[in-house]
mmCIF file of C-alpha atoms in Angstrom:
data_model
loop_
_atom_site.group_PDB
_atom_site.id
_atom_site.type_symbol
_atom_site.label_atom_id
_atom_site.label_comp_id
_atom_site.label_asym_id
_atom_site.label_seq_id
_atom_site.Cartn_x
_atom_site.Cartn_y
_atom_site.Cartn_z
ATOM 1 C CA MET A 32 0.155 21.793 -36.069
ATOM 2 C CA GLY A 33 -0.951 23.809 -33.081
ATOM 3 C CA THR A 34 -3.789 25.719 -31.579
ATOM 4 C CA PHE A 35 -4.870 28.948 -33.200
ATOM 5 C CA HIS A 36 -6.998 31.710 -31.841
ATOM 6 C CA GLN A 37 -9.769 33.456 -33.697
ATOM 7 C CA ASN A 38 -11.176 36.910 -33.015
ATOM 8 C CA LYS A 39 -8.003 38.229 -31.446
ATOM 9 C CA SER A 40 -5.779 41.089 -32.512
ATOM 10 C CA ALA A 41 -2.795 40.541 -34.814
ATOM 11 C CA LEU A 42 -0.481 40.699 -31.803
ATOM 12 C CA HIS A 43 -2.241 37.884 -29.940
ATOM 13 C CA GLY A 44 0.356 35.481 -28.553
ATOM 14 C CA ILE A 45 3.243 37.774 -29.436
ATOM 15 C CA THR A 46 5.655 39.073 -26.804
ATOM 16 C CA VAL A 47 5.577 42.851 -27.055
ATOM 17 C CA VAL A 48 7.380 45.833 -25.616
ATOM 18 C CA VAL A 49 4.931 48.520 -24.541
ATOM 19 C CA ASP A 50 6.590 51.851 -23.865
ATOM 20 C CA THR A 51 4.449 54.195 -21.844
ATOM 21 C CA THR A 52 4.214 57.938 -21.698
ATOM 22 C CA GLY A 53 5.587 57.689 -18.154
ATOM 23 C CA PRO A 54 8.735 56.118 -16.658
ATOM 24 C CA GLU A 55 7.443 52.535 -17.056
ATOM 25 C CA ILE A 56 8.166 50.140 -19.865
ATOM 26 C CA VAL A 57 6.255 46.867 -19.971
ATOM 27 C CA ILE A 58 7.042 43.548 -21.622
ATOM 28 C CA GLY A 59 4.512 40.773 -21.865
ATOM 29 C CA ARG A 60 2.633 38.367 -24.091
ATOM 30 C CA CYS A 61 -0.230 40.124 -25.819
ATOM 31 C CA GLU A 62 -3.628 38.630 -25.141
ATOM 32 C CA ASP A 63 -5.506 41.238 -27.120
ATOM 33 C CA GLU A 64 -5.412 44.859 -28.177
ATOM 34 C CA ASP A 65 -8.337 47.161 -28.882
ATOM 35 C CA ASP A 66 -9.427 50.799 -28.598
ATOM 36 C CA ARG A 67 -9.229 50.627 -24.825
ATOM 37 C CA GLY A 68 -5.612 49.508 -24.686
ATOM 38 C CA ILE A 69 -3.574 46.346 -24.574
ATOM 39 C CA PHE A 70 -4.097 43.268 -22.413
ATOM 40 C CA LEU A 71 -0.947 41.358 -21.511
ATOM 41 C CA ASN A 72 -0.290 37.989 -19.925
ATOM 42 C CA GLU A 73 2.877 37.133 -18.003
ATOM 43 C CA ALA A 74 4.252 40.648 -17.950
ATOM 44 C CA ASP A 75 7.165 42.494 -16.405
ATOM 45 C CA VAL A 76 7.347 46.215 -15.665
ATOM 46 C CA HIS A 77 10.598 48.153 -15.581
ATOM 47 C CA GLN A 78 10.960 51.676 -14.233
ATOM 48 C CA ASP A 79 13.395 53.862 -16.114
ATOM 49 C CA GLY A 80 16.673 53.850 -14.190
ATOM 50 C CA ASP A 81 15.870 50.898 -11.910
ATOM 51 C CA GLY A 82 19.000 48.850 -11.297
ATOM 52 C CA GLY A 83 20.937 51.485 -13.208
ATOM 53 C CA ARG A 84 19.172 50.495 -16.443
ATOM 54 C CA SER A 85 17.385 52.804 -18.787
ATOM 55 C CA LYS A 86 14.246 51.592 -20.488
ATOM 56 C CA GLU A 87 16.183 50.707 -23.640
ATOM 57 C CA ALA A 88 19.000 48.963 -21.767
ATOM 58 C CA TYR A 89 16.386 46.839 -20.026
ATOM 59 C CA VAL A 90 14.751 45.947 -23.349
ATOM 60 C CA GLN A 91 18.084 45.017 -24.908
ATOM 61 C CA ARG A 92 18.861 42.698 -22.006
ATOM 62 C CA VAL A 93 15.436 41.060 -22.131
ATOM 63 C CA ALA A 94 15.744 40.578 -25.885
ATOM 64 C CA MET A 95 18.675 38.221 -25.343
ATOM 65 C CA VAL A 96 17.140 35.652 -22.995
ATOM 66 C CA GLY A 97 13.668 36.735 -21.970
ATOM 67 C CA PHE A 98 12.198 38.093 -18.768
ATOM 68 C CA TRP A 99 10.848 37.015 -15.407
ATOM 69 C CA LYS A 100 7.143 37.669 -15.160
ATOM 70 C CA LYS A 101 5.948 39.811 -12.282
ATOM 71 C CA HIS A 102 2.276 39.971 -13.281
ATOM 72 C CA ASP A 103 0.015 37.209 -14.569
ATOM 73 C CA HIS A 104 -2.223 39.756 -16.283
ATOM 74 C CA LEU A 105 -1.814 43.448 -16.965
ATOM 75 C CA PHE A 106 -3.879 46.048 -18.799
ATOM 76 C CA ILE A 107 -2.353 49.245 -20.156
ATOM 77 C CA PRO A 108 -4.875 51.905 -21.181
ATOM 78 C CA ARG A 109 -4.505 53.414 -24.643
ATOM 79 C CA GLU A 110 -3.801 56.919 -23.350
ATOM 80 C CA LYS A 111 -0.721 55.667 -21.503
ATOM 81 C CA ILE A 112 0.783 53.834 -24.480
ATOM 82 C CA ALA A 113 3.603 55.612 -26.326
ATOM 83 C CA SER A 114 4.552 52.700 -28.596
ATOM 84 C CA ILE A 115 4.179 48.957 -29.065
ATOM 85 C CA ARG A 116 6.778 46.767 -30.781
ATOM 86 C CA ARG A 117 7.543 43.083 -30.972
ATOM 87 C CA LEU A 118 10.321 41.936 -28.649
ATOM 88 C CA GLY A 119 11.476 39.506 -31.326
ATOM 89 C CA GLU A 120 12.249 42.457 -33.583
ATOM 90 C CA VAL A 121 14.440 44.257 -31.050
ATOM 91 C CA MET B 131 -4.282 22.526 -15.886
ATOM 92 C CA PRO B 132 -2.963 20.112 -18.507
ATOM 93 C CA TYR B 133 -4.760 19.659 -21.818
ATOM 94 C CA SER B 134 -6.272 16.384 -22.929
ATOM 95 C CA GLU B 135 -3.548 13.903 -23.820
ATOM 96 C CA LEU B 136 -5.521 13.073 -26.937
ATOM 97 C CA MET B 137 -5.103 16.646 -28.138
ATOM 98 C CA ILE B 138 -1.440 16.795 -27.188
ATOM 99 C CA ARG B 139 -0.357 13.555 -28.797
ATOM 100 C CA PRO B 140 0.104 14.909 -32.353
ATOM 101 C CA MET B 141 2.219 17.751 -30.944
ATOM 102 C CA ARG B 142 4.426 15.239 -29.161
ATOM 103 C CA GLU B 143 4.635 13.032 -32.231
ATOM 104 C CA GLU B 144 5.589 15.927 -34.479
ATOM 105 C CA LEU B 145 8.923 15.904 -32.659
ATOM 106 C CA THR B 146 9.319 12.246 -31.690
ATOM 107 C CA SER B 147 8.760 11.167 -35.297
ATOM 108 C CA ALA B 148 11.819 13.279 -36.163
ATOM 109 C CA GLY B 149 13.958 11.320 -33.711
ATOM 110 C CA VAL B 150 13.543 13.620 -30.714
ATOM 111 C CA GLN B 151 13.631 11.772 -27.396
ATOM 112 C CA GLU B 152 10.682 12.544 -25.177
ATOM 113 C CA LEU B 153 11.586 13.224 -21.542
ATOM 114 C CA ARG B 154 8.467 12.631 -19.461
ATOM 115 C CA THR B 155 9.958 12.540 -15.956
ATOM 116 C CA ALA B 156 12.602 14.358 -13.949
ATOM 117 C CA GLN B 157 14.675 11.191 -14.090
ATOM 118 C CA ASP B 158 14.474 11.229 -17.880
ATOM 119 C CA VAL B 159 15.738 14.819 -17.894
ATOM 120 C CA ASP B 160 18.566 14.066 -15.486
ATOM 121 C CA ALA B 161 19.675 11.092 -17.567
ATOM 122 C CA PHE B 162 19.549 13.141 -20.777
ATOM 123 C CA LEU B 163 21.580 16.002 -19.344
ATOM 124 C CA ALA B 164 23.983 13.770 -17.422
ATOM 125 C CA GLU B 165 25.805 13.048 -20.656
ATOM 126 C CA LYS B 166 28.119 16.022 -20.990
ATOM 127 C CA SER B 167 30.197 15.190 -24.011
ATOM 128 C CA GLY B 168 29.236 16.318 -27.473
ATOM 129 C CA THR B 169 26.191 18.365 -28.421
ATOM 130 C CA ALA B 170 22.635 18.230 -27.145
ATOM 131 C CA MET B 171 19.484 20.185 -27.872
ATOM 132 C CA LEU B 172 16.599 20.380 -25.432
ATOM 133 C CA VAL B 173 13.239 21.583 -26.723
ATOM 134 C CA VAL B 174 10.532 22.893 -24.412
ATOM 135 C CA ASN B 175 7.440 22.025 -26.434
ATOM 136 C CA SER B 176 4.087 23.716 -25.815
ATOM 137 C CA VAL B 177 0.520 23.811 -27.048
ATOM 138 C CA CYS B 178 0.199 27.377 -28.270
ATOM 139 C CA GLY B 179 0.142 27.522 -32.054
ATOM 140 C CA CYS B 180 1.278 31.140 -32.050
ATOM 141 C CA ALA B 181 4.839 29.976 -31.431
ATOM 142 C CA ALA B 182 5.063 26.210 -31.012
ATOM 143 C CA GLY B 183 3.150 25.740 -34.247
ATOM 144 C CA MET B 184 6.190 27.212 -36.004
ATOM 145 C CA ALA B 185 8.844 25.802 -33.679
ATOM 146 C CA ARG B 186 8.066 22.142 -34.272
ATOM 147 C CA PRO B 187 8.232 22.169 -38.088
ATOM 148 C CA GLY B 188 11.286 24.391 -37.855
ATOM 149 C CA ILE B 189 13.011 21.878 -35.606
ATOM 150 C CA ARG B 190 12.034 18.999 -37.900
ATOM 151 C CA HIS B 191 13.426 20.841 -40.897
ATOM 152 C CA ALA B 192 16.686 21.712 -39.150
ATOM 153 C CA LEU B 193 17.223 18.140 -37.983
ATOM 154 C CA ALA B 194 16.727 16.757 -41.473
ATOM 155 C CA HIS B 195 19.381 18.839 -43.165
ATOM 156 C CA GLY B 196 23.133 18.920 -42.709
ATOM 157 C CA LYS B 197 24.709 18.692 -39.281
ATOM 158 C CA ARG B 198 22.611 17.884 -36.232
ATOM 159 C CA PRO B 199 23.169 17.545 -32.468
ATOM 160 C CA ASP B 200 24.330 14.250 -30.984
ATOM 161 C CA ARG B 201 21.216 14.129 -28.797
ATOM 162 C CA VAL B 202 17.861 15.878 -28.974
ATOM 163 C CA GLY B 203 15.310 15.728 -26.168
ATOM 164 C CA THR B 204 12.019 17.407 -25.389
ATOM 165 C CA VAL B 205 9.805 18.174 -22.425
ATOM 166 C CA PHE B 206 6.226 19.390 -22.774
ATOM 167 C CA ALA B 207 5.440 22.548 -20.804
ATOM 168 C CA GLY B 208 2.053 22.545 -19.110
ATOM 169 C CA GLN B 209 1.791 18.781 -19.551
ATOM 170 C CA ASP B 210 4.828 17.034 -18.128
ATOM 171 C CA LEU B 211 5.173 19.434 -15.233
ATOM 172 C CA GLU B 212 7.860 17.644 -13.242
ATOM 173 C CA ALA B 213 10.061 17.058 -16.267
ATOM 174 C CA THR B 214 9.706 20.660 -17.438
ATOM 175 C CA ALA B 215 10.532 22.042 -13.998
ATOM 176 C CA ARG B 216 13.598 19.833 -13.819
ATOM 177 C CA ALA B 217 14.750 20.879 -17.271
ATOM 178 C CA ARG B 218 14.389 24.556 -16.355
ATOM 179 C CA SER B 219 16.309 23.988 -13.138
ATOM 180 C CA TYR B 220 19.416 23.342 -15.214
ATOM 181 C CA PHE B 221 19.223 26.868 -16.645
ATOM 182 C CA GLN B 222 18.375 28.962 -13.625
ATOM 183 C CA ASP B 223 19.621 32.222 -15.122
ATOM 184 C CA ILE B 224 17.254 31.845 -18.049
ATOM 185 C CA PRO B 225 13.647 32.981 -17.515
ATOM 186 C CA PRO B 226 11.148 30.199 -18.240
ATOM 187 C CA SER B 227 9.773 30.375 -21.743
ATOM 188 C CA SER B 228 7.743 28.000 -23.865
ATOM 189 C CA PRO B 229 8.308 27.002 -26.477
ATOM 190 C CA SER B 230 12.038 27.444 -26.264
ATOM 191 C CA ILE B 231 15.171 25.651 -27.380
ATOM 192 C CA ALA B 232 18.427 25.201 -25.483
ATOM 193 C CA PHE B 233 21.594 24.012 -27.182
ATOM 194 C CA LEU B 234 24.476 22.612 -25.151
ATOM 195 C CA LYS B 235 28.002 21.716 -26.074
ATOM 196 C CA ASP B 236 30.029 19.577 -23.675
ATOM 197 C CA GLY B 237 27.447 20.311 -21.002
ATOM 198 C CA GLU B 238 27.564 24.099 -21.391
ATOM 199 C CA LEU B 239 24.670 26.179 -22.680
ATOM 200 C CA VAL B 240 25.938 27.873 -25.830
ATOM 201 C CA TYR B 241 22.673 28.974 -27.447
ATOM 202 C CA PHE B 242 19.135 29.661 -26.316
ATOM 203 C CA MET B 243 16.106 30.488 -28.435
ATOM 204 C CA PRO B 244 13.368 31.926 -26.211
ATOM 205 C CA ARG B 245 9.731 32.076 -27.226
ATOM 206 C CA HIS B 246 9.944 35.632 -28.474
ATOM 207 C CA ARG B 247 12.543 34.582 -31.055
ATOM 208 C CA ILE B 248 10.047 32.044 -32.455
ATOM 209 C CA GLU B 249 6.661 33.763 -32.393
ATOM 210 C CA GLY B 250 5.651 35.613 -35.522
ATOM 211 C CA ARG B 251 8.292 33.882 -37.640
ATOM 212 C CA ASN B 252 7.845 30.993 -40.045
ATOM 213 C CA ALA B 253 9.270 27.498 -39.717
ATOM 214 C CA GLU B 254 11.982 28.141 -42.295
ATOM 215 C CA ALA B 255 13.286 31.123 -40.322
ATOM 216 C CA VAL B 256 13.375 29.101 -37.100
ATOM 217 C CA ALA B 257 15.094 26.250 -38.935
ATOM 218 C CA GLY B 258 17.617 28.669 -40.417
ATOM 219 C CA ASP B 259 18.686 29.898 -36.990
ATOM 220 C CA LEU B 260 19.010 26.344 -35.684
ATOM 221 C CA MET B 261 20.937 25.140 -38.726
ATOM 222 C CA ALA B 262 23.421 27.969 -38.241
ATOM 223 C CA VAL B 263 23.969 26.793 -34.659
ATOM 224 C CA PHE B 264 24.317 23.172 -35.797
ATOM 225 C CA GLU B 265 26.783 24.183 -38.476
ATOM 226 C CA GLU B 266 28.917 26.007 -35.928
ATOM 227 C CA HIS B 267 28.893 23.421 -33.163
ATOM 228 C CA CYS B 268 27.924 19.968 -34.489
ATOM 229 C CA ALA B 269 30.036 17.343 -36.158
ATOM 230 C CA VAL B 270 27.402 14.768 -37.049
ATOM 231 C CA THR B 271 25.572 15.051 -40.361
ATOM 232 C CA ALA B 272 21.912 14.074 -40.639
ATOM 233 C CA ALA B 273 21.281 10.864 -42.552
ATOM 234 C CA SER B 274 19.833 11.630 -45.978
#
């Protein structure tokens, strides 16, 4: 048994990878998604090339053990979103 | 802020009724992890049904079939704060995640299932991953 959440998007509670149209890639737990964009809780933002890691290299590393949150809440507007995928499917 | 204990109790009992030892204090965690020999699984339980709602039945299923760890313990994130913090302190390279499952052999972390490997899956899939780990590392077979 557990708690379940009504009136939220299908990605609610799911850890997602949000690639942006810019150099940032964001990973966080989806709170909700709508026409305006995606709302994340406990998110991390990686800049392409930071620490010598490309966006994809960062995602692959995070997929193994998880990530350290840098933001409690984050909103990414729809026009900046290139793609959204589930981290668990990476 | 912790949830009502009344609401949490069934989520605790879903694991304890399967023989999982509840670790409510830092001392409980230290005692559980002090034993280095053999295999141990430590579950970080949580309220959210999006992931924990699948983790708990998956764990129950895995523990009831075939090989199982020598010891299984659990802390409850967001509820037993001190115990959860102490448990996480043993795995400082691993970002905190709840629910999550750590598997140790002879005191070494050999497998970790973070939240994102649980959410969106069903209990059978979670159980399947755990049973594969048990099969590889455990010697003890669950009583039928």
